[in-house]
One Martini backbone bead per residue (centre of mass of N, CA, C, O) as a GRO file, in nm:
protein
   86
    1UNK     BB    1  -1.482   0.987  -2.806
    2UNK     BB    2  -1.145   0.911  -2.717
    3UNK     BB    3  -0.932   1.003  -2.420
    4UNK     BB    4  -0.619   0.942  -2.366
    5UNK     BB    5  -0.427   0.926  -2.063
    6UNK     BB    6  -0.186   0.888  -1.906
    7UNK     BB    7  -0.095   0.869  -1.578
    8UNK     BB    8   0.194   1.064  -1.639
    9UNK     BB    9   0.050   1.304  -1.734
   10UNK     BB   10  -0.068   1.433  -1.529
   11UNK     BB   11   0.147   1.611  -1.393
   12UNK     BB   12   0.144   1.801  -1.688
   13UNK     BB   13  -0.128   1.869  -1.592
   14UNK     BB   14  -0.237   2.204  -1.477
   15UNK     BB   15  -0.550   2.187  -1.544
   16UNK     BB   16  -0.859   2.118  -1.599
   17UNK     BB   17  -0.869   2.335  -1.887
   18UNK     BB   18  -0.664   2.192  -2.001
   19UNK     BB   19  -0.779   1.901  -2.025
   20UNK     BB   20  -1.030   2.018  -2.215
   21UNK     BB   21  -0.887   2.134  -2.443
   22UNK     BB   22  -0.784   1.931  -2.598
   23UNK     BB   23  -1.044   1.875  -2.711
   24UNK     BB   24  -1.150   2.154  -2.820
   25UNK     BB   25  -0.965   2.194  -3.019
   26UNK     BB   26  -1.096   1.974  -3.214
   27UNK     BB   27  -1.403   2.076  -3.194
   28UNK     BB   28  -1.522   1.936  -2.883
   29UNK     BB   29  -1.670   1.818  -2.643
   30UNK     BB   30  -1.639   1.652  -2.317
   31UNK     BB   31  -1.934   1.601  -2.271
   32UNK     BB   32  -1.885   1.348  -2.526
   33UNK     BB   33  -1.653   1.204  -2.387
   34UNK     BB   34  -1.397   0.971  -2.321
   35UNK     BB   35  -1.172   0.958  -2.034
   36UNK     BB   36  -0.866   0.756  -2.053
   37UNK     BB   37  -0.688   0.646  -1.843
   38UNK     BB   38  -0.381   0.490  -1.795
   39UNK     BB   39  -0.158   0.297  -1.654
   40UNK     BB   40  -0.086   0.059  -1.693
   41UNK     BB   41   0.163  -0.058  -1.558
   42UNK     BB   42   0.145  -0.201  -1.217
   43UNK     BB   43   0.386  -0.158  -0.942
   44UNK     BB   44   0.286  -0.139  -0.637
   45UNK     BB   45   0.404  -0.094  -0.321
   46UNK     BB   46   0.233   0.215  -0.195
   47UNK     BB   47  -0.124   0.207  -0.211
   48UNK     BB   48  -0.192   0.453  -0.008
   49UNK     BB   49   0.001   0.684  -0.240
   50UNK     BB   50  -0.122   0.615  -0.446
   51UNK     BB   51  -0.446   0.696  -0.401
   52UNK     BB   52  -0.381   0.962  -0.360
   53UNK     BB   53  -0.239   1.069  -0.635
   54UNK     BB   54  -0.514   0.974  -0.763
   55UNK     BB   55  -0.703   1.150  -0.652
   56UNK     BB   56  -0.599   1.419  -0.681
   57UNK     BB   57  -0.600   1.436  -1.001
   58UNK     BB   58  -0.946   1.371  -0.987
   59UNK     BB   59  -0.991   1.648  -0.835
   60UNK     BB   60  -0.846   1.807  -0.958
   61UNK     BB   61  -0.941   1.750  -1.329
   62UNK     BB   62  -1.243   1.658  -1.187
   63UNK     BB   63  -1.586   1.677  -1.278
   64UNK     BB   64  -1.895   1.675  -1.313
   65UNK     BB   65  -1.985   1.663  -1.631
   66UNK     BB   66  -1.715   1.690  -1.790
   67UNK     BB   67  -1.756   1.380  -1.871
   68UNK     BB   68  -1.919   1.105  -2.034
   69UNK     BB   69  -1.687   0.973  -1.935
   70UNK     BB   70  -1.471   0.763  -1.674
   71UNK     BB   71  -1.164   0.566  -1.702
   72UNK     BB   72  -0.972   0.337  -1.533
   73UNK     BB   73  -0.658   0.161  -1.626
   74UNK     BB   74  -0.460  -0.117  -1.492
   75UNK     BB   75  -0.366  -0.276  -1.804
   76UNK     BB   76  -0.140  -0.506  -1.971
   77UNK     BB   77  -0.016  -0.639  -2.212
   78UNK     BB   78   0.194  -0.848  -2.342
   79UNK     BB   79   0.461  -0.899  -2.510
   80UNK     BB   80   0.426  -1.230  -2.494
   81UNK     BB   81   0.245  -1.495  -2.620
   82UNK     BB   82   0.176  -1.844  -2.440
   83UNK     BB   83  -0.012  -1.937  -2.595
   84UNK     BB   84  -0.157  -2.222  -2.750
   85UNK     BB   85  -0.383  -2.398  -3.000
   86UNK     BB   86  -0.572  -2.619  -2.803
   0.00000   0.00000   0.00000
């Protein structure tokens, strides 16, 4: 099972067992899950701003052993296709 969580929603997580609680209302273990983070489309601006808020996040919300894997993504799909085949 994994849950996705927006980069964007971590400001309205009020902490760690908020975090884990959402997992658990559904009857799973945390321990069990992979947790991904999601940042989508990324235009940083001020790199070393980013690093803190995204550290800071992951410090209050996540411990060691708290979920089966812990992943972080900031990659977005194009909105339109330009490859063409062949």
């Amino acid at each position: 099972i994994c849950l996705r969580v927006e980069m964007t929603d971590l400001e309205f997580i009020e902490n760690r067992n908020t975090l884990i609680s959402i997992v658990e209302d559904l009857g799973l273990r945390a321990d069990r899950c992979i947790l991904l983070i999601d940042a989508g489309k990324l235009a940083i601006a001020e790199l070393d701003q980013f690093c803190m808020v995204l550290a800071n996040h992951i410090s209050r919300l996540i411990l060691p052993k708290d979920w089966q894997l812990v992943i972080w993504s900031g990659t977005a799909f194009p909105e339109t296709v330009k490859l063409r085949p062949g």
